[in-house]
mmCIF file of C-alpha atoms in Angstrom:
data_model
loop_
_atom_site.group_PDB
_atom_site.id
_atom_site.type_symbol
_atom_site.label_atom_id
_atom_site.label_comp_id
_atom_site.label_asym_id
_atom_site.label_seq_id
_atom_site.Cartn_x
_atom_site.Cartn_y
_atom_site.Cartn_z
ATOM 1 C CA UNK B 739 2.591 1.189 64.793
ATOM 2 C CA UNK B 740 -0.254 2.465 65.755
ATOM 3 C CA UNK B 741 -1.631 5.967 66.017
ATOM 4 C CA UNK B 742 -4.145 7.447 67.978
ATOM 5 C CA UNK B 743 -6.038 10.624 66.609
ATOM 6 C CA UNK B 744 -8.247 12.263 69.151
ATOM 7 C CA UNK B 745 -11.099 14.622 67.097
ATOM 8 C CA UNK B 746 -13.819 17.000 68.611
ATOM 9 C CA UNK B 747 -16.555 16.790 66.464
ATOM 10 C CA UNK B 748 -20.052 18.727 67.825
ATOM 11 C CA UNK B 749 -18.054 18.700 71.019
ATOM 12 C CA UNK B 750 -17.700 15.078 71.437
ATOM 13 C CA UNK B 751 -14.315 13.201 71.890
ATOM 14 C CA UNK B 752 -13.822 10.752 69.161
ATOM 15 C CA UNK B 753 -11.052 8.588 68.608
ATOM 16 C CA UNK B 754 -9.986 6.733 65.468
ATOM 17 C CA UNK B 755 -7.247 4.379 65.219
ATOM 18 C CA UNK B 756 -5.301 3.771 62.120
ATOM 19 C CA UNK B 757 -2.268 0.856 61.771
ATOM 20 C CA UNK B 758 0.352 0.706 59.404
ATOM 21 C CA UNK B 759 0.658 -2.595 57.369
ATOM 22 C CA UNK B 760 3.718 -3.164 54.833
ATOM 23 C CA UNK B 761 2.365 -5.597 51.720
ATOM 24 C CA UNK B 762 5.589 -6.955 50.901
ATOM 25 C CA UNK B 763 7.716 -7.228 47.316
ATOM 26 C CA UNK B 764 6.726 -10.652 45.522
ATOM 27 C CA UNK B 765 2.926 -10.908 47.130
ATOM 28 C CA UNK B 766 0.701 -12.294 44.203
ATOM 29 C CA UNK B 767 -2.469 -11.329 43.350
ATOM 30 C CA UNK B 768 -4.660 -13.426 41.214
ATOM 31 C CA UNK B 769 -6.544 -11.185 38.615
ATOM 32 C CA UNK B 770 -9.271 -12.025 36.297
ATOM 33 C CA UNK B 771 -9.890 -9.545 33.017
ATOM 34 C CA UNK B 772 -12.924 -7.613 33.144
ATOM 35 C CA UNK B 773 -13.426 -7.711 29.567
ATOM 36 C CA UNK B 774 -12.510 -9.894 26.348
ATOM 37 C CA UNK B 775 -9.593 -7.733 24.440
ATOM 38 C CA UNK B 776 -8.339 -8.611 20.351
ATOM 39 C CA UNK B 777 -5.644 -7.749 19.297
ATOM 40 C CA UNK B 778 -7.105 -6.394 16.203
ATOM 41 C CA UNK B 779 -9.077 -3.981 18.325
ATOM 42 C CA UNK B 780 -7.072 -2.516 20.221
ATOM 43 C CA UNK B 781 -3.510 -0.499 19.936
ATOM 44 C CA UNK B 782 -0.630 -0.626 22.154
ATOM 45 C CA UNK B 783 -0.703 1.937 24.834
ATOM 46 C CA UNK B 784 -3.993 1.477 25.702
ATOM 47 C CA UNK B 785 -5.088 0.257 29.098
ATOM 48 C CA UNK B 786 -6.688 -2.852 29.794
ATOM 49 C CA UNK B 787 -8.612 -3.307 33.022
ATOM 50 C CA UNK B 788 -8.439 -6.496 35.215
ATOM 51 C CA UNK B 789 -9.606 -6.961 38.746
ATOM 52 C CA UNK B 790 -8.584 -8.596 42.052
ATOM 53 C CA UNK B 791 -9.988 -11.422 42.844
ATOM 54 C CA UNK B 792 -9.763 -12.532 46.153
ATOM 55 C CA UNK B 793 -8.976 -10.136 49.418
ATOM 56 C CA UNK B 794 -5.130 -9.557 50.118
ATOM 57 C CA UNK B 795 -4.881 -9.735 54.418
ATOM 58 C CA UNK B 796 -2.155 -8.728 55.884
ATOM 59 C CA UNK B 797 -1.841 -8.885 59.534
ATOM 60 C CA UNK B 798 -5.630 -10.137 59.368
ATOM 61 C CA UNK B 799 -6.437 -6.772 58.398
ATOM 62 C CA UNK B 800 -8.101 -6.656 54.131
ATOM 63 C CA UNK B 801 -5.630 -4.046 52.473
ATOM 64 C CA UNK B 802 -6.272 -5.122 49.306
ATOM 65 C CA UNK B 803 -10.484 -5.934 48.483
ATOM 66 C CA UNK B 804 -11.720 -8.100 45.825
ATOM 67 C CA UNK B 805 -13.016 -6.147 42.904
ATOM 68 C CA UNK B 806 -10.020 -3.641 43.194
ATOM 69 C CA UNK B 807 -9.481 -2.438 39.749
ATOM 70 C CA UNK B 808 -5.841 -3.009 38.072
ATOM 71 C CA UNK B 809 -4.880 -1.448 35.074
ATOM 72 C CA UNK B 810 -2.819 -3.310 32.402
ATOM 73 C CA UNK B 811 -1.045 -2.261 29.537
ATOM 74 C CA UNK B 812 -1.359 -3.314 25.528
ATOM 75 C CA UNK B 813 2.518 -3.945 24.939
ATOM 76 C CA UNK B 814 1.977 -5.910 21.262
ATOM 77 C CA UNK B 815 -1.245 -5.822 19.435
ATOM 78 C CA UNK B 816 -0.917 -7.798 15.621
ATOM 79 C CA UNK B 817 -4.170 -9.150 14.286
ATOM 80 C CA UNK B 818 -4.129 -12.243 12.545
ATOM 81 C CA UNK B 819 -3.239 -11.504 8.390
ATOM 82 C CA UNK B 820 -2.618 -13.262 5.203
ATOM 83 C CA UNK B 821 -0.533 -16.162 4.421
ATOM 84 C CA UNK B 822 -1.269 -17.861 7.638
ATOM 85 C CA UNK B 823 0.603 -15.181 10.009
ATOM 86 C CA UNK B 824 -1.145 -15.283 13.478
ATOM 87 C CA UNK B 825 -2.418 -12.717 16.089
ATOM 88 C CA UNK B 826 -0.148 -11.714 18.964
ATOM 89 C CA UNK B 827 -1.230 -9.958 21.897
ATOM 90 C CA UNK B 828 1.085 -8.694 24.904
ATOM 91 C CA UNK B 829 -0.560 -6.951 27.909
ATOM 92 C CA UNK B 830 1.761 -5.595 31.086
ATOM 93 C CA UNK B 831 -0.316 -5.820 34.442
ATOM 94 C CA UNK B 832 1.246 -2.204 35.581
ATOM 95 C CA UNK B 833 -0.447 -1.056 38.843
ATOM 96 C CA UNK B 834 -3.568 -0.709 41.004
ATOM 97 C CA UNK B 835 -4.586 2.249 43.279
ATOM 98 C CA UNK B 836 -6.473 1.685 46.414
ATOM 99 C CA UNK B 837 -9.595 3.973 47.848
ATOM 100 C CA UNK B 838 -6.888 5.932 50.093
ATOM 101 C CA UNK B 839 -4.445 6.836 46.777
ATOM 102 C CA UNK B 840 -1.953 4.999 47.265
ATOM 103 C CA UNK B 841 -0.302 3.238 44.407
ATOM 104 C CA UNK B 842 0.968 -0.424 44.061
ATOM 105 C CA UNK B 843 3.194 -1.326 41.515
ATOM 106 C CA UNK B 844 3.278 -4.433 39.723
ATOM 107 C CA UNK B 845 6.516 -6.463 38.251
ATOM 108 C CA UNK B 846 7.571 -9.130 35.687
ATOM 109 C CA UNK B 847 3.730 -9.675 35.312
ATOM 110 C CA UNK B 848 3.607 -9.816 31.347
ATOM 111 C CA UNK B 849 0.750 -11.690 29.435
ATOM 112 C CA UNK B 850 1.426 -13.227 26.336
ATOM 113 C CA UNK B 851 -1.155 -14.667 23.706
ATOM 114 C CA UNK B 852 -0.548 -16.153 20.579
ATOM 115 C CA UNK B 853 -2.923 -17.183 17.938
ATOM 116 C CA UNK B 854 -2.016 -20.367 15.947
ATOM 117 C CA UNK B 855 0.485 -20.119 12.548
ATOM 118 C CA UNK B 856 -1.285 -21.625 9.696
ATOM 119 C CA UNK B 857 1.686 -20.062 6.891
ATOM 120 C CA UNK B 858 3.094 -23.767 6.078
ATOM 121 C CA UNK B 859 -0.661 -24.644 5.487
ATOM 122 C CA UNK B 860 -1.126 -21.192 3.515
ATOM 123 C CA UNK B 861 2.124 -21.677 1.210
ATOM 124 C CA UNK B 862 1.653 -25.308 0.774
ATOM 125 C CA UNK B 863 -1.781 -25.482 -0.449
ATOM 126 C CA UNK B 864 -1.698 -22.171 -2.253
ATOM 127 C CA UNK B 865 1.308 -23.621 -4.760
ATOM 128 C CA UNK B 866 -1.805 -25.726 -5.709
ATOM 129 C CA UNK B 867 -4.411 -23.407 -5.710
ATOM 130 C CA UNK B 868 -3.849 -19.913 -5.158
ATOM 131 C CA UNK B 869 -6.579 -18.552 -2.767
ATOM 132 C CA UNK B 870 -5.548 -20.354 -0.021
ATOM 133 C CA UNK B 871 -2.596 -18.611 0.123
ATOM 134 C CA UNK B 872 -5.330 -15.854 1.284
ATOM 135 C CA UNK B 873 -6.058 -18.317 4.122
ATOM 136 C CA UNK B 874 -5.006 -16.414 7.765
ATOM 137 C CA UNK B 875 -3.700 -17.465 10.791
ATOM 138 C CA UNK B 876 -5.782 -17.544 14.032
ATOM 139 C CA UNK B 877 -6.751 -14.256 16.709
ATOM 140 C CA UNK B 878 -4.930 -13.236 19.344
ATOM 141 C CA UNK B 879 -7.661 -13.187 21.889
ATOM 142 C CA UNK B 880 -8.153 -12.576 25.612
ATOM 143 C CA UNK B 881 -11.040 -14.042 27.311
ATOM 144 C CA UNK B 882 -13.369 -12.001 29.558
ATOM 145 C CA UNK B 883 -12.566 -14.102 33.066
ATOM 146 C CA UNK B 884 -8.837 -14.660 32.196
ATOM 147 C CA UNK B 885 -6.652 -15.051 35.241
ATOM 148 C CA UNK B 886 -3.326 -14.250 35.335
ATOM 149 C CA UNK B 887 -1.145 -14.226 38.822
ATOM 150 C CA UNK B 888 0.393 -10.359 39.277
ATOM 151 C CA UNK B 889 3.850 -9.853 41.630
ATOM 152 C CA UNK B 890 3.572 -6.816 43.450
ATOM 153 C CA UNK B 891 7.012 -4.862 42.674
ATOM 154 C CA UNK B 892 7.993 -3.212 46.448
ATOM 155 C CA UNK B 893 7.373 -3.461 50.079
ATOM 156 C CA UNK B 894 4.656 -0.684 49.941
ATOM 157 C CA UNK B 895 3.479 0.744 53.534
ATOM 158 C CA UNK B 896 -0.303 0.934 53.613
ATOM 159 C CA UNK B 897 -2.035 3.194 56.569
ATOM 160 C CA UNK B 898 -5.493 1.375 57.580
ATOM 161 C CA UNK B 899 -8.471 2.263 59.638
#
């Protein structure tokens, strides 16, 4: 659809055409994390950024740029503790907004890191000598760079210039 708007600006006819474009339910977006995130630094609630990598086009028109920030959600944050019990880290990729408002929703886009379980190691070798039962299991950590692939939730109608 497209509409035609007809403007006088400084008494000069302008015209400006804007198109509708629908960015369908179950597009995927590949994101990359804009910065490294422990799980022993941060709490769950807080947002985590990540950022579009490559331009979405729909009808060879760019509704979605590269760079377009995406905000993620800390779902599980457990740092790494004694007896060999390792780090877990759960991030939900939750939405994006573009430069006109609007919002896009994201589903079923969950990120899940473990660190490694050293508690057999930890019990084992601390019946024999007891510090090592002080020995910890890896981080949960996300790299600066990581890419994850996000569904977008809905058919979402985008109006572009």
């Amino acid at each position: 659809m497209i509409i035609i708007i007809i403007m006088l600006c400084g008494g000069e006819m302008v015209s400006e055409t804007s198109k509708e474009v629908v960015v369908k339910a179950g597009t995927i977006l590949l994101l990359q994390s804009v910065n490294q995130v422990k799980a022993a630094d941060v709490k769950e609630g807080q947002m985590v950024d990540f950022y579009v990598v490559h331009d979405l086009i729909v009808d060879d028109i760019c509704v979605i740029p590269s760079g377009t920030l995406v905000k993620g959600k800390v779902t599980e944050a457990k740092k790494s503790s004694l007896a060999g019990t390792k780090g877990r880290l759960g991030i939900n990729i939750s939405y994006l907004y573009l430069p006109s408002g609007t919002p896009i929703y994201f589903s079923n886009t969950d990120i899940r890191i473990r660190g490694k379980n050293k508690t057999p190691l930890a019990v084992i070798t601390g019946l024999f000598l007891w510090p090592c039962i002080f020995i910890p299991g890896t981080k949960a950590v996300m790299p600066a760079g990581y890419e994850v692939q996000a569904t977008i939730a809905a058919n979402t109608t985008i109006s572009v210039k």
